[in-house]
mmCIF file of C-alpha atoms in Angstrom:
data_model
loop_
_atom_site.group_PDB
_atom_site.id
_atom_site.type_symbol
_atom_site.label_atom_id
_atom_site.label_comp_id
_atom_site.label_asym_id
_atom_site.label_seq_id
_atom_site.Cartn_x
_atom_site.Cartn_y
_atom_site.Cartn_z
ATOM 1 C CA UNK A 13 0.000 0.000 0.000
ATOM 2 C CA UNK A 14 1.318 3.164 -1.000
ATOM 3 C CA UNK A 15 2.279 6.332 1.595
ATOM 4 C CA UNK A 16 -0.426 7.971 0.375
ATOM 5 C CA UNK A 17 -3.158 5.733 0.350
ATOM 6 C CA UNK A 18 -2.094 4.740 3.946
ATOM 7 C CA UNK A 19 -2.431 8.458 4.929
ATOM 8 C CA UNK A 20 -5.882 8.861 3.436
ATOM 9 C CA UNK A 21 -7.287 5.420 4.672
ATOM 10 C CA UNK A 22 -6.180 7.023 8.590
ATOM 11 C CA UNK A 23 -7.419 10.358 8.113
ATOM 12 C CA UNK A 24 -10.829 8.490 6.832
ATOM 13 C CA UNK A 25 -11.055 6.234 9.915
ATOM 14 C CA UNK A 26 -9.830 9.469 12.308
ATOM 15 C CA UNK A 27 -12.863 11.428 11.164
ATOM 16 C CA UNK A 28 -15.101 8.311 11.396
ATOM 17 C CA UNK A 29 -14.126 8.307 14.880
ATOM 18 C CA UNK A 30 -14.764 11.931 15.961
ATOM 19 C CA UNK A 31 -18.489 11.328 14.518
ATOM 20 C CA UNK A 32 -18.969 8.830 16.909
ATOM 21 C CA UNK A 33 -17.279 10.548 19.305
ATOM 22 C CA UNK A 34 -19.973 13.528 18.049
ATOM 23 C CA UNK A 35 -22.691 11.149 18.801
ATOM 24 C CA UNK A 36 -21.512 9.698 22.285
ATOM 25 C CA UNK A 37 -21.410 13.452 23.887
ATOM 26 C CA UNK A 38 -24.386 14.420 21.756
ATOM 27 C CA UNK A 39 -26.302 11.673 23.659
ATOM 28 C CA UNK A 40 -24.179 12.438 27.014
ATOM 29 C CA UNK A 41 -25.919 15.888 26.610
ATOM 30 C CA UNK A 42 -29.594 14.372 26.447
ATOM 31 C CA UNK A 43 -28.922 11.681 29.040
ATOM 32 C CA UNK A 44 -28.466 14.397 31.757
ATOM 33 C CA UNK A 45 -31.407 14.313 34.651
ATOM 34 C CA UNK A 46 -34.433 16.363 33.155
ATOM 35 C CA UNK A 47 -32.282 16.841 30.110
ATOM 36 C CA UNK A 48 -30.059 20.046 28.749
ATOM 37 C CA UNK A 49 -32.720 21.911 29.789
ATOM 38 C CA UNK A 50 -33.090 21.070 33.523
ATOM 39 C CA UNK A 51 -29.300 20.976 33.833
ATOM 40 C CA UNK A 52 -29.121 24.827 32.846
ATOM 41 C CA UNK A 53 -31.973 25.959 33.814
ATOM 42 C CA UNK A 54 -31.179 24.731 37.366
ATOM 43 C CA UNK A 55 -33.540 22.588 39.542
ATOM 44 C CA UNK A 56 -36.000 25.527 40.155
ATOM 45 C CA UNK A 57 -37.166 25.999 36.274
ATOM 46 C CA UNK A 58 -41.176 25.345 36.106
ATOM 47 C CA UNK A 59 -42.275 23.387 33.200
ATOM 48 C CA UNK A 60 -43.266 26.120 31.578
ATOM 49 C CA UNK A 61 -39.557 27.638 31.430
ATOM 50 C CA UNK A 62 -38.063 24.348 30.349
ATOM 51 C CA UNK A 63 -41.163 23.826 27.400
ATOM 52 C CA UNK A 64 -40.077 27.501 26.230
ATOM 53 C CA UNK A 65 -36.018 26.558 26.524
ATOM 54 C CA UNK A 66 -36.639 23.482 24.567
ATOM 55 C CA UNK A 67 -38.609 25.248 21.741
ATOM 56 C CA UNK A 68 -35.751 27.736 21.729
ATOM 57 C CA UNK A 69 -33.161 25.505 21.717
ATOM 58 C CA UNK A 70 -34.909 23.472 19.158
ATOM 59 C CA UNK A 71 -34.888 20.574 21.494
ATOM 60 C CA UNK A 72 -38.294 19.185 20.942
ATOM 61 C CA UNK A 73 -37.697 18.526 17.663
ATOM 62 C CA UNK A 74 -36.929 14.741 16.685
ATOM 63 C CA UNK A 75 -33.412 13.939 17.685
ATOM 64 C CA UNK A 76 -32.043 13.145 14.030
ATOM 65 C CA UNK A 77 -33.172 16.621 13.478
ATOM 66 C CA UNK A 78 -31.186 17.505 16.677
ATOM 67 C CA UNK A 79 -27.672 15.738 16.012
ATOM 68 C CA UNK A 80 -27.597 17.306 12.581
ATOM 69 C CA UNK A 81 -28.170 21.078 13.936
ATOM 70 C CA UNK A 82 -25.636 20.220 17.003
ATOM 71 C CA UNK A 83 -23.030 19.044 14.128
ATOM 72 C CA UNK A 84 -23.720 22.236 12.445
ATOM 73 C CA UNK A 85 -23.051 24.387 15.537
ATOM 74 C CA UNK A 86 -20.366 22.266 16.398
ATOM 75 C CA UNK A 87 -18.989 22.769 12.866
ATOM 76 C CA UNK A 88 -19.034 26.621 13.402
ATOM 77 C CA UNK A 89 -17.176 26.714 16.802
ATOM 78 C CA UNK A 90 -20.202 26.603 18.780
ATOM 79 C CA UNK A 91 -20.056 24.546 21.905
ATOM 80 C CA UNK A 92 -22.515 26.134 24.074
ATOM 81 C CA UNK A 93 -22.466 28.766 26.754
ATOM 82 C CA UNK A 94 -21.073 28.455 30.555
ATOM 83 C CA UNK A 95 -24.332 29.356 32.612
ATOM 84 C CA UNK A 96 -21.675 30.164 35.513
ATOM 85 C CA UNK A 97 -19.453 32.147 33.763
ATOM 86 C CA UNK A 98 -21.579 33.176 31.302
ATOM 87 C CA UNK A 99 -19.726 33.155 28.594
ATOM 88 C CA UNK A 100 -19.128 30.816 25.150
ATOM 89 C CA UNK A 101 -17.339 27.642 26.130
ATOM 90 C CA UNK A 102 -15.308 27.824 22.914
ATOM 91 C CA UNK A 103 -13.850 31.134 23.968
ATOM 92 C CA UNK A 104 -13.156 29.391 27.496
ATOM 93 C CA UNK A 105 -11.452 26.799 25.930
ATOM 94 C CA UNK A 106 -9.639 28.840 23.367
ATOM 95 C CA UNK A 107 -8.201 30.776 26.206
ATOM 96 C CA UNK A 108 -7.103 27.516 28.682
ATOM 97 C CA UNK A 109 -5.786 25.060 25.659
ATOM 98 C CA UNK A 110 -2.722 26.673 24.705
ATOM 99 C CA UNK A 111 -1.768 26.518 28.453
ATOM 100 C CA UNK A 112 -2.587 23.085 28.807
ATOM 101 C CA UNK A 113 -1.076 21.833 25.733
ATOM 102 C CA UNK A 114 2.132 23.770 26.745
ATOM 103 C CA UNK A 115 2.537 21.550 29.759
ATOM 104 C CA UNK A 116 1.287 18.735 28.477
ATOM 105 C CA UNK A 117 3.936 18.551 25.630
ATOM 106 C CA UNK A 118 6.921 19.892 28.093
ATOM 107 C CA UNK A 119 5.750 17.137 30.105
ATOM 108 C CA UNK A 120 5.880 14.876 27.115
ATOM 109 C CA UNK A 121 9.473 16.039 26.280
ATOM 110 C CA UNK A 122 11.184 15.596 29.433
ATOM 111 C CA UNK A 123 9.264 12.375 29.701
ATOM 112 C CA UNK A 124 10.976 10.636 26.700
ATOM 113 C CA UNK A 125 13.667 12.364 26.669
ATOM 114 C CA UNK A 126 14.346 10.824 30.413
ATOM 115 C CA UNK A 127 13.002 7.304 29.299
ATOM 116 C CA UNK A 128 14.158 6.554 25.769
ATOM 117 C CA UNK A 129 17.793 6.341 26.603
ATOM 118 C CA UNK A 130 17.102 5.196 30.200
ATOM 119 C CA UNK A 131 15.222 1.820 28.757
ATOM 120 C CA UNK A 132 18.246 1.911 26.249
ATOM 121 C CA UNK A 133 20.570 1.740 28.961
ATOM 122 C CA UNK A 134 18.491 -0.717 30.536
ATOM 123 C CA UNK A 135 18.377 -3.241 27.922
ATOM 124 C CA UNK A 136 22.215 -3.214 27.389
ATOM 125 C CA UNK A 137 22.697 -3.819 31.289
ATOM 126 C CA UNK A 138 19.687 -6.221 31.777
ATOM 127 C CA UNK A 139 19.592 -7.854 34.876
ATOM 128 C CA UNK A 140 22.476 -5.905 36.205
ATOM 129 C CA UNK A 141 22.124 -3.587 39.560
ATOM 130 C CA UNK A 142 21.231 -0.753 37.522
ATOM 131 C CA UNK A 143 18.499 -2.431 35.280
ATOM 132 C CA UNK A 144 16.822 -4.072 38.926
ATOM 133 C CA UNK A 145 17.262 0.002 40.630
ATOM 134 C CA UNK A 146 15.558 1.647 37.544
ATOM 135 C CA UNK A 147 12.957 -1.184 37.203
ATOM 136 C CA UNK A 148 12.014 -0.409 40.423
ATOM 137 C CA UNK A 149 12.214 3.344 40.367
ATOM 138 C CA UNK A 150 9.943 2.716 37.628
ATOM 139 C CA UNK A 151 7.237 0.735 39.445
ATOM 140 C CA UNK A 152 7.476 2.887 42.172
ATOM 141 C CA UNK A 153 6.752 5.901 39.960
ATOM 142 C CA UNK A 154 3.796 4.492 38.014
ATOM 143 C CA UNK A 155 1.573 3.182 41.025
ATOM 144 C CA UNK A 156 2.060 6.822 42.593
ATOM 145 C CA UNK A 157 -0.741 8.818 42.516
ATOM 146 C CA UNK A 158 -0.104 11.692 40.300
ATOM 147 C CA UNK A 159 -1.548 13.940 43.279
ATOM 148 C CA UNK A 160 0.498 12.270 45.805
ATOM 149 C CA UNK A 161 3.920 12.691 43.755
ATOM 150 C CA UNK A 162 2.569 16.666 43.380
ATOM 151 C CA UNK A 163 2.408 16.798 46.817
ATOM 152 C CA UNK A 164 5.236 15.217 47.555
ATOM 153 C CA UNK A 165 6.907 17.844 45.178
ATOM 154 C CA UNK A 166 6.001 20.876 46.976
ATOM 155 C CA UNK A 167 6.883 19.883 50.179
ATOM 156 C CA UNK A 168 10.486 18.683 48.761
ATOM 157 C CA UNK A 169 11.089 21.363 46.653
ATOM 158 C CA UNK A 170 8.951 24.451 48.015
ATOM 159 C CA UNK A 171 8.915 23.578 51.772
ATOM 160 C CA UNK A 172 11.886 21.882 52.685
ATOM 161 C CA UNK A 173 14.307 23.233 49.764
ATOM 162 C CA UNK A 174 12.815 26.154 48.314
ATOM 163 C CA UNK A 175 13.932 25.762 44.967
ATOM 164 C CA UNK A 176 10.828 26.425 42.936
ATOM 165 C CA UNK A 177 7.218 28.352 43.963
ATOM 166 C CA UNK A 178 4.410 25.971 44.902
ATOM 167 C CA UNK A 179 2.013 27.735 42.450
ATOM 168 C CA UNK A 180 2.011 27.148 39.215
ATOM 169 C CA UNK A 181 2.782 30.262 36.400
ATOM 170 C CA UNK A 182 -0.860 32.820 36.693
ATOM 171 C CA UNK A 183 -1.871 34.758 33.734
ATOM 172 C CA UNK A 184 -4.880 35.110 31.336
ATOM 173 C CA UNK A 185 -2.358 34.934 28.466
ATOM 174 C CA UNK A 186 0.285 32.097 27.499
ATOM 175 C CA UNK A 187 2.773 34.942 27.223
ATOM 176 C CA UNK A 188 2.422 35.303 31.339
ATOM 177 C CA UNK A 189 2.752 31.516 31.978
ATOM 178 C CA UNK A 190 5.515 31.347 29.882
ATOM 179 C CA UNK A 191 7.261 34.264 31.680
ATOM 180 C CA UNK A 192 7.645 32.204 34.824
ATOM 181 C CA UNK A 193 9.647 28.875 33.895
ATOM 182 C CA UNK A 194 10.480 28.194 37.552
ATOM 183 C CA UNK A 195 7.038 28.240 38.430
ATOM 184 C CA UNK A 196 6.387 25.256 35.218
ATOM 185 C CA UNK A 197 8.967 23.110 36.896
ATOM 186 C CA UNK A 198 7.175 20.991 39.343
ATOM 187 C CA UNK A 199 4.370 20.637 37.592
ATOM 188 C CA UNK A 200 6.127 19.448 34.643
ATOM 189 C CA UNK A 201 7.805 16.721 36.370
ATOM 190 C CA UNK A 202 4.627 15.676 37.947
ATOM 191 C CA UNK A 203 3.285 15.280 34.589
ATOM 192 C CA UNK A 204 6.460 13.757 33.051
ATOM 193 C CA UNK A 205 6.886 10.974 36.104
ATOM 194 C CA UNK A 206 4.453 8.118 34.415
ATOM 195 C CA UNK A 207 5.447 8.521 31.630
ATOM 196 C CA UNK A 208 8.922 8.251 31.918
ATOM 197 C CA UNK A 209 7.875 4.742 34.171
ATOM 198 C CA UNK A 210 6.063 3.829 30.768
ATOM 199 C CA UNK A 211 7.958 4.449 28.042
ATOM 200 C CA UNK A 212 11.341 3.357 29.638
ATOM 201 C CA UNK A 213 9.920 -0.452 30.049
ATOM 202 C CA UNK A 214 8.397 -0.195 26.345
ATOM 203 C CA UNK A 215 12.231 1.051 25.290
ATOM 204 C CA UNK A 216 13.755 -1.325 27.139
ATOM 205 C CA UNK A 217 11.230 -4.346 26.116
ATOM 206 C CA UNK A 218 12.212 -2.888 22.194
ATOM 207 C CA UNK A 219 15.782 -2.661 22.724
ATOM 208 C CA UNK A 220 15.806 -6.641 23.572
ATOM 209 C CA UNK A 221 13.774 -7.368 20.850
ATOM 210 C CA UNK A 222 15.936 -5.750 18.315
ATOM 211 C CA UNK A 223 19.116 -7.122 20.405
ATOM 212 C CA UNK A 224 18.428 -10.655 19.767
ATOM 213 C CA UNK A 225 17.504 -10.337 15.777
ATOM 214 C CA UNK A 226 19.507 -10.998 13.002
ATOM 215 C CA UNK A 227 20.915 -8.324 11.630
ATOM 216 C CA UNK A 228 22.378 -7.299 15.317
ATOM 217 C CA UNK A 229 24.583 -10.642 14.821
ATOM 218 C CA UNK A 230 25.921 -9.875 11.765
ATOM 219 C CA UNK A 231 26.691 -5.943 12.482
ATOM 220 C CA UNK A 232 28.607 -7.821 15.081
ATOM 221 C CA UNK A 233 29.992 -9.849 12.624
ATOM 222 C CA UNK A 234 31.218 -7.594 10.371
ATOM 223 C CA UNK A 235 32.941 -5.787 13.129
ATOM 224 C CA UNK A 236 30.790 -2.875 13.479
ATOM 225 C CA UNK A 237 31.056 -1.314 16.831
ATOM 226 C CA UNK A 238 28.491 -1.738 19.345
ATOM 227 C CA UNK A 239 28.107 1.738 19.863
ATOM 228 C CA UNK A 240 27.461 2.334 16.318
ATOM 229 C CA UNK A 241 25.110 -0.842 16.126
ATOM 230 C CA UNK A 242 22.866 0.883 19.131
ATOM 231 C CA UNK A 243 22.276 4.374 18.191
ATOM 232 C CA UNK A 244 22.588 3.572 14.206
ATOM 233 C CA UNK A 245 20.163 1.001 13.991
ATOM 234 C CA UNK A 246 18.717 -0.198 17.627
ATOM 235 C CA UNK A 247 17.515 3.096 18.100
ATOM 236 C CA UNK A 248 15.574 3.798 14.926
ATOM 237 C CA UNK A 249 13.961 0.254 14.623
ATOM 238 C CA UNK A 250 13.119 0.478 18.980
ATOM 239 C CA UNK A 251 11.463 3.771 18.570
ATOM 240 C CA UNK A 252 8.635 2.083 16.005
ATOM 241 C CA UNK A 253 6.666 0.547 19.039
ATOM 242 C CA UNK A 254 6.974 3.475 21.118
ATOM 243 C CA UNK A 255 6.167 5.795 19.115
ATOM 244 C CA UNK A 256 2.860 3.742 18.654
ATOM 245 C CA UNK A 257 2.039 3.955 21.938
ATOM 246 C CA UNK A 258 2.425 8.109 22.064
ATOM 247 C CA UNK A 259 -0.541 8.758 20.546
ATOM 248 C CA UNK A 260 -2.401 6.131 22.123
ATOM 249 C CA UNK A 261 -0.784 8.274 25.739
ATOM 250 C CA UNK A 262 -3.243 11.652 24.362
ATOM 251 C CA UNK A 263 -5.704 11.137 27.462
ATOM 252 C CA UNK A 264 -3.511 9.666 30.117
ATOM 253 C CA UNK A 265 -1.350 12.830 29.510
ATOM 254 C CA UNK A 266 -4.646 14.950 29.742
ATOM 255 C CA UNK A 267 -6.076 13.307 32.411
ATOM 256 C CA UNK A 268 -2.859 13.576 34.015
ATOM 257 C CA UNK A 269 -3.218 17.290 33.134
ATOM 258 C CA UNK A 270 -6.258 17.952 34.734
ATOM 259 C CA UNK A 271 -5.456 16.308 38.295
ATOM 260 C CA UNK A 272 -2.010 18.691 38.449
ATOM 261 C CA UNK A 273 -3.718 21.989 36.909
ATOM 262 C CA UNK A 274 -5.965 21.669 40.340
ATOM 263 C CA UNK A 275 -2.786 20.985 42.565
ATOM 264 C CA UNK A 276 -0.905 24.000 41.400
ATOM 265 C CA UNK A 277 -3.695 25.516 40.293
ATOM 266 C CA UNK A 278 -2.296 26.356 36.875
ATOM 267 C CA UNK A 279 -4.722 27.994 34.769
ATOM 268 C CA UNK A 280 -5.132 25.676 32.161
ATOM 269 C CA UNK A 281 -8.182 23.435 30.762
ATOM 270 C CA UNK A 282 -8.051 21.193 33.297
ATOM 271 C CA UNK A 283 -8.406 23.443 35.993
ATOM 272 C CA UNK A 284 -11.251 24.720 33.843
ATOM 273 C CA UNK A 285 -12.705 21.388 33.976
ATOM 274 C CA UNK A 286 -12.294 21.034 37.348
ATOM 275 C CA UNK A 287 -14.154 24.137 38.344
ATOM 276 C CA UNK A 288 -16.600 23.457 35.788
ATOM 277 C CA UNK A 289 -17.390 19.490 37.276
ATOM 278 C CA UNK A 290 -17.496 21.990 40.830
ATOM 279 C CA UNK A 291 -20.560 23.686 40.116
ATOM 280 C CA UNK A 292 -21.998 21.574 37.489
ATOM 281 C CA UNK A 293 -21.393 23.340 34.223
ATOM 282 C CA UNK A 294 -22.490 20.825 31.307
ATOM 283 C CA UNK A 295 -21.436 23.009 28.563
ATOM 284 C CA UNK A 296 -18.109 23.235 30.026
ATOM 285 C CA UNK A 297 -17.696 19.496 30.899
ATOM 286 C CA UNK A 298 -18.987 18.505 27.404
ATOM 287 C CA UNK A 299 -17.022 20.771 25.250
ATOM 288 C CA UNK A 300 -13.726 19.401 27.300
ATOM 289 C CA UNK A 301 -14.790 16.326 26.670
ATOM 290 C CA UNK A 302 -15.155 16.619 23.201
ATOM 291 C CA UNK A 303 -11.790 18.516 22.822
ATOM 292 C CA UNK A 304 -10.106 16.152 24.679
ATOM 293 C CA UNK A 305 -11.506 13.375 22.792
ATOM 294 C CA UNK A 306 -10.404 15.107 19.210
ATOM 295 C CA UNK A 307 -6.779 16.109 20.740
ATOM 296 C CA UNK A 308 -6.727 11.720 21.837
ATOM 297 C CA UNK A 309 -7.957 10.868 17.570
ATOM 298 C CA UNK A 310 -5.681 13.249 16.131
ATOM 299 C CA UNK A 311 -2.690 12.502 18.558
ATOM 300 C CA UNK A 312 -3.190 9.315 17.595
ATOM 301 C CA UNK A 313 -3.289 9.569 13.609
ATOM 302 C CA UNK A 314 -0.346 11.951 13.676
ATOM 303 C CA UNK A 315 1.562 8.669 15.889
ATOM 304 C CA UNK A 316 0.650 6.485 13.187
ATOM 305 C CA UNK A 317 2.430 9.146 10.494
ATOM 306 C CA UNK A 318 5.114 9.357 12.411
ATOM 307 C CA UNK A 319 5.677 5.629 13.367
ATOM 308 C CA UNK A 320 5.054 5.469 9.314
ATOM 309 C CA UNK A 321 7.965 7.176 8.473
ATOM 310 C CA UNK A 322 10.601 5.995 11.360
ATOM 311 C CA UNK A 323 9.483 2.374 9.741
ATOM 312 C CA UNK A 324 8.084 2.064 6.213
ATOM 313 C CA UNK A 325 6.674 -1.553 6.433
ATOM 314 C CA UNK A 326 4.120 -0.400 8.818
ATOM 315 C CA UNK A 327 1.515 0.435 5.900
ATOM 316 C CA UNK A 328 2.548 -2.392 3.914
ATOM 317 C CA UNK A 329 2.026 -4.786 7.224
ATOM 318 C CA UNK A 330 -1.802 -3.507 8.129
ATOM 319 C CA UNK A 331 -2.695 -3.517 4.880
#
């Protein structure tokens, strides 16, 4: 199968899945007690109020009739209006995004680049003192509560040794979080800490793998140093299966997101959709969803490019 046919077939099934995805909060929004209508209206609306919201709305119409307007509205940026802030959740989430994204993919960064060479390392040393230590380490780090290892962060690093501020970068803007880098630090490595647990074992379980094939053996062979051997062709053919799994990560490293954004009360979307599950804001909790659930579809097609190009066979073996 050609590259381009590959590309096309992905980008097909990637928007296949965001219509479902379309329909699962679509019917997330009708499956709330007494319906959009009661949720924003509050528990005090009379019948009366909710008949009139729902003939606004359009929501006593037939719910084909429904999905198709709410794909239209979603298709023109519309996702609804906070009724506690009062104002259009896809300005909310215009405004929090960028900030979550930016320490979402710092915390993606440090992340690999702590556990690609660290599984490396682990792989060439296997069951040595240092492959049994960082094994551990790595357990250790991935049953850990993200909000315990926050915790644990400030009081290391803030309280005891006050190294870095407790609170995360403030700022409407990305331009003020970004002017603070001290203040990105902890939560960054809070963020980066399973992941590094993660990706280190699948780097390490790929290094073996490509270890023990043939052409290793006759690099070796041919005298080729094992240095060269490692980073020259170890490293490309390891980095296939991880950088699978990357894109499959999307969520974990948002839901990770949302649980430090509270702790350090950085002033991204997950803090947003923290506040928002708080005082009950559908609007806001769908539209995060649904954002979320796009950013998870697309990280994942733009894995499969990648892992595409680090290894050509890939389209050729799924086809």
């Amino acid at each position: 199968m050609s590259t381009l046919m590959y590309l096309a077939r992905r980008v097909l099934q990637a928007v296949l899945v965001i219509l479902i995805v379309t329909v699962v909060v679509f019917c997330l929004l009708h499956a709330l007690p007494g319906g959009p209508a009661r949720g924003i209206l509050g528990a005090q609306a009379t019948a009366q109020q909710i008949a009139q919201f729902n003939h606004e709305q359009g929501l006593d119409k037939p719910l084909p009739a429904q999905y198709l307007y709410y794909l239209r509205t979603l298709a023109s940026g519309d996702l609804g209006t906070s009724y506690t802030l009062n104002e259009p959740v896809s300005t909310l989430i215009v405004q929090r995004l960028p900030k979550t994204l930016v320490l979402t993919v710092l915390s993606a960064i440090v992340g690999l680049l702590l556990a690609i060479p660290l599984g490396m390392w682990q792989a060439v040393r296997r069951n040595k003192p240092f492959d049994y230590a960082i094994t551990t380490l790595s357990f250790v780090a991935y049953a850990t509560p993200v909000y315990f290892l926050g915790l644990l962060l400030v009081l290391l690093f803030s309280q005891v040794l006050p190294w870095f501020p407790a609170q995360a970068p403030q700022g409407d803007t990305l331009g003020q979080v970004l002017s603070d880098p001290a203040g990105l630090v902890l939560p960054v490595i809070a963020g980066a800490a399973s992941m590094v647990a993660v990706f280190s074992r699948y780097m390490r379980a790929a290094t073996l793998e490509n270890l023990s094939e043939d052409y290793v053996r006759t690099a070796r062979a041919g005298g080729t140093r094992r240095r060269a051997i490692l980073w020259r062709h170890v490293f490309r053919n390891s980095l296939t299966p991880v950088t699978a799994m990357l894109g499959y990560y999307v969520p974990v490293l948002f839901g990770g997101a949302l649980v430090v954004e509270q702790l350090f009360n950085y002033p991204g979307m997950g803090l947003l959709f923290w506040s928002a599950a708080q005082s009950s804001d559908y609007p806001v909790l769908l539209g995060c969803v649904l954002v979320i659930s796009v950013a998870t579809v697309v990280g994942t097609l733009l894995a499969d490019i990648l892992q595409r190009v680090i290894d050509p066979r890939v389209a050729g073996g799924r086809s």
